[in-house]
């Protein structure tokens, strides 16, 4: 899958890897990085998995709002929470990721909410990027 035209390019530079600092090209993101205590780190900073979770949740929520707006459905009060896991790969060497999205859409019938979540999954750039690459599950809560 490829895109036909780049509309925006985000830039970030990291110094120090998982125990360093990340700064976006425009300076709006400037965060200390540290491995979580669960992985033997200090936990005194954010980590790539938290940043990925925040990006995935924000992107998926925007996709949900887009498909709802096209269907003239009100998703006021909706939220998307993302859980991103990291662990050793079952085959080979290295580590892999998994993601789980919890979508809350108060005020809508569950079947309608589930249909919107499926439609959002087809539109969301993070969903398109992860599809077939990492396990991603979704729950409509």
mmCIF file of C-alpha atoms in Angstrom:
data_model
loop_
_atom_site.group_PDB
_atom_site.id
_atom_site.type_symbol
_atom_site.label_atom_id
_atom_site.label_comp_id
_atom_site.label_asym_id
_atom_site.label_seq_id
_atom_site.Cartn_x
_atom_site.Cartn_y
_atom_site.Cartn_z
ATOM 1 C CA UNK A 1 0.000 0.000 0.000
ATOM 2 C CA UNK A 2 1.382 3.415 -0.884
ATOM 3 C CA UNK A 3 0.139 6.977 -0.606
ATOM 4 C CA UNK A 4 -0.464 9.098 -3.681
ATOM 5 C CA UNK A 5 0.703 12.403 -2.202
ATOM 6 C CA UNK A 6 2.445 13.402 1.037
ATOM 7 C CA UNK A 7 0.306 16.077 2.715
ATOM 8 C CA UNK A 8 2.391 16.522 5.881
ATOM 9 C CA UNK A 9 5.697 15.213 7.190
ATOM 10 C CA UNK A 10 6.390 15.003 10.915
ATOM 11 C CA UNK A 11 9.998 15.116 12.014
ATOM 12 C CA UNK A 12 11.569 14.136 15.316
ATOM 13 C CA UNK A 13 15.146 13.635 16.396
ATOM 14 C CA UNK A 14 16.203 11.359 19.240
ATOM 15 C CA UNK A 15 19.489 11.572 21.077
ATOM 16 C CA UNK A 16 20.270 8.690 23.424
ATOM 17 C CA UNK A 17 17.766 6.084 22.207
ATOM 18 C CA UNK A 18 15.342 4.792 24.844
ATOM 19 C CA UNK A 19 17.276 6.674 27.539
ATOM 20 C CA UNK A 20 17.512 10.001 25.801
ATOM 21 C CA UNK A 21 15.434 12.857 24.535
ATOM 22 C CA UNK A 22 13.085 13.342 21.585
ATOM 23 C CA UNK A 23 12.391 16.699 20.003
ATOM 24 C CA UNK A 24 10.083 17.345 17.062
ATOM 25 C CA UNK A 25 11.245 19.437 14.152
ATOM 26 C CA UNK A 26 9.001 22.322 15.197
ATOM 27 C CA UNK A 27 9.950 22.015 18.897
ATOM 28 C CA UNK A 28 6.373 21.395 20.057
ATOM 29 C CA UNK A 29 7.278 17.913 21.262
ATOM 30 C CA UNK A 30 10.237 17.851 23.648
ATOM 31 C CA UNK A 31 10.259 14.829 25.929
ATOM 32 C CA UNK A 32 12.676 12.867 28.051
ATOM 33 C CA UNK A 33 12.776 9.162 27.196
ATOM 34 C CA UNK A 34 13.320 6.346 29.682
ATOM 35 C CA UNK A 35 12.514 2.652 29.660
ATOM 36 C CA UNK A 36 9.626 1.734 31.976
ATOM 37 C CA UNK A 37 10.410 0.060 35.295
ATOM 38 C CA UNK A 38 8.811 -3.145 33.940
ATOM 39 C CA UNK A 39 11.669 -3.320 31.414
ATOM 40 C CA UNK A 40 14.367 -2.519 33.952
ATOM 41 C CA UNK A 41 14.440 1.221 33.389
ATOM 42 C CA UNK A 42 13.922 4.190 35.654
ATOM 43 C CA UNK A 43 10.488 5.050 34.285
ATOM 44 C CA UNK A 44 11.460 8.722 34.605
ATOM 45 C CA UNK A 45 10.340 9.662 31.124
ATOM 46 C CA UNK A 46 8.016 8.578 28.390
ATOM 47 C CA UNK A 47 8.820 5.696 26.070
ATOM 48 C CA UNK A 48 8.238 4.824 22.409
ATOM 49 C CA UNK A 49 5.314 2.523 23.272
ATOM 50 C CA UNK A 50 3.482 5.330 25.111
ATOM 51 C CA UNK A 51 4.089 7.686 22.202
ATOM 52 C CA UNK A 52 2.819 5.070 19.735
ATOM 53 C CA UNK A 53 -0.266 4.455 21.916
ATOM 54 C CA UNK A 54 -1.025 8.188 22.049
ATOM 55 C CA UNK A 55 -0.640 8.546 18.287
ATOM 56 C CA UNK A 56 -2.727 5.476 17.474
ATOM 57 C CA UNK A 57 -5.528 6.513 19.859
ATOM 58 C CA UNK A 58 -5.625 10.088 18.531
ATOM 59 C CA UNK A 59 -5.587 8.977 14.908
ATOM 60 C CA UNK A 60 -8.232 6.284 15.386
ATOM 61 C CA UNK A 61 -10.497 8.684 17.293
ATOM 62 C CA UNK A 62 -10.245 11.199 14.452
ATOM 63 C CA UNK A 63 -11.112 8.441 11.965
ATOM 64 C CA UNK A 64 -14.110 7.455 14.117
ATOM 65 C CA UNK A 65 -15.344 11.056 14.199
ATOM 66 C CA UNK A 66 -14.881 11.331 10.424
ATOM 67 C CA UNK A 67 -16.946 8.247 9.581
ATOM 68 C CA UNK A 68 -19.602 9.232 12.132
ATOM 69 C CA UNK A 69 -19.857 12.736 10.650
ATOM 70 C CA UNK A 70 -20.310 11.265 7.161
ATOM 71 C CA UNK A 71 -23.218 9.202 8.505
ATOM 72 C CA UNK A 72 -24.592 12.176 10.449
ATOM 73 C CA UNK A 73 -24.131 10.328 13.753
ATOM 74 C CA UNK A 74 -23.264 12.056 17.021
ATOM 75 C CA UNK A 75 -20.220 10.595 18.795
ATOM 76 C CA UNK A 76 -19.898 13.366 21.371
ATOM 77 C CA UNK A 77 -18.212 12.009 24.478
ATOM 78 C CA UNK A 78 -16.533 9.156 22.625
ATOM 79 C CA UNK A 79 -12.996 8.115 23.569
ATOM 80 C CA UNK A 80 -10.322 5.789 22.267
ATOM 81 C CA UNK A 81 -7.741 4.272 24.596
ATOM 82 C CA UNK A 82 -4.779 2.415 23.125
ATOM 83 C CA UNK A 83 -2.686 -0.225 24.851
ATOM 84 C CA UNK A 84 0.632 -1.006 23.179
ATOM 85 C CA UNK A 85 2.575 -4.016 24.361
ATOM 86 C CA UNK A 86 6.195 -4.918 23.702
ATOM 87 C CA UNK A 87 7.803 -8.314 24.099
ATOM 88 C CA UNK A 88 10.158 -10.846 22.578
ATOM 89 C CA UNK A 89 9.187 -12.292 19.224
ATOM 90 C CA UNK A 90 8.047 -15.926 19.267
ATOM 91 C CA UNK A 91 10.254 -16.669 16.266
ATOM 92 C CA UNK A 92 13.647 -15.197 15.503
ATOM 93 C CA UNK A 93 15.356 -12.549 17.547
ATOM 94 C CA UNK A 94 14.289 -9.133 18.653
ATOM 95 C CA UNK A 95 11.114 -7.632 19.978
ATOM 96 C CA UNK A 96 7.675 -6.936 18.588
ATOM 97 C CA UNK A 97 4.611 -4.866 19.373
ATOM 98 C CA UNK A 98 0.925 -5.534 19.852
ATOM 99 C CA UNK A 99 -1.915 -3.052 20.142
ATOM 100 C CA UNK A 100 -5.402 -3.076 21.611
ATOM 101 C CA UNK A 101 -7.906 -0.250 21.180
ATOM 102 C CA UNK A 102 -10.791 0.314 23.585
ATOM 103 C CA UNK A 103 -13.452 2.484 21.953
ATOM 104 C CA UNK A 104 -16.255 4.053 23.961
ATOM 105 C CA UNK A 105 -19.173 5.593 22.091
ATOM 106 C CA UNK A 106 -21.851 6.566 24.617
ATOM 107 C CA UNK A 107 -25.319 7.189 23.317
ATOM 108 C CA UNK A 108 -25.099 4.912 20.293
ATOM 109 C CA UNK A 109 -26.501 1.447 19.879
ATOM 110 C CA UNK A 110 -23.698 -1.125 20.244
ATOM 111 C CA UNK A 111 -24.200 -2.506 16.727
ATOM 112 C CA UNK A 112 -23.949 0.997 15.256
ATOM 113 C CA UNK A 113 -20.840 1.733 17.326
ATOM 114 C CA UNK A 114 -19.221 -1.521 16.171
ATOM 115 C CA UNK A 115 -19.990 -0.657 12.546
ATOM 116 C CA UNK A 116 -18.409 2.776 12.992
ATOM 117 C CA UNK A 117 -15.309 1.210 14.563
ATOM 118 C CA UNK A 118 -14.966 -1.161 11.594
ATOM 119 C CA UNK A 119 -15.322 1.773 9.192
ATOM 120 C CA UNK A 120 -12.782 3.835 11.172
ATOM 121 C CA UNK A 121 -10.346 0.913 10.978
ATOM 122 C CA UNK A 122 -10.408 1.179 7.177
ATOM 123 C CA UNK A 123 -9.726 4.940 7.238
ATOM 124 C CA UNK A 124 -7.186 5.342 10.052
ATOM 125 C CA UNK A 125 -3.573 5.654 8.821
ATOM 126 C CA UNK A 126 -2.272 3.825 11.909
ATOM 127 C CA UNK A 127 -4.662 0.943 11.246
ATOM 128 C CA UNK A 128 -3.520 0.828 7.640
ATOM 129 C CA UNK A 129 0.143 0.890 8.706
ATOM 130 C CA UNK A 130 -0.195 -1.849 11.324
ATOM 131 C CA UNK A 131 -2.594 -4.163 9.446
ATOM 132 C CA UNK A 132 -0.805 -7.451 8.809
ATOM 133 C CA UNK A 133 2.305 -6.233 10.626
ATOM 134 C CA UNK A 134 1.421 -6.463 14.314
ATOM 135 C CA UNK A 135 -1.538 -7.969 16.175
ATOM 136 C CA UNK A 136 -4.212 -5.300 16.690
ATOM 137 C CA UNK A 137 -7.482 -5.937 18.479
ATOM 138 C CA UNK A 138 -10.402 -3.637 19.222
ATOM 139 C CA UNK A 139 -13.094 -3.607 21.873
ATOM 140 C CA UNK A 140 -16.222 -1.481 21.826
ATOM 141 C CA UNK A 141 -16.837 -0.797 25.499
#
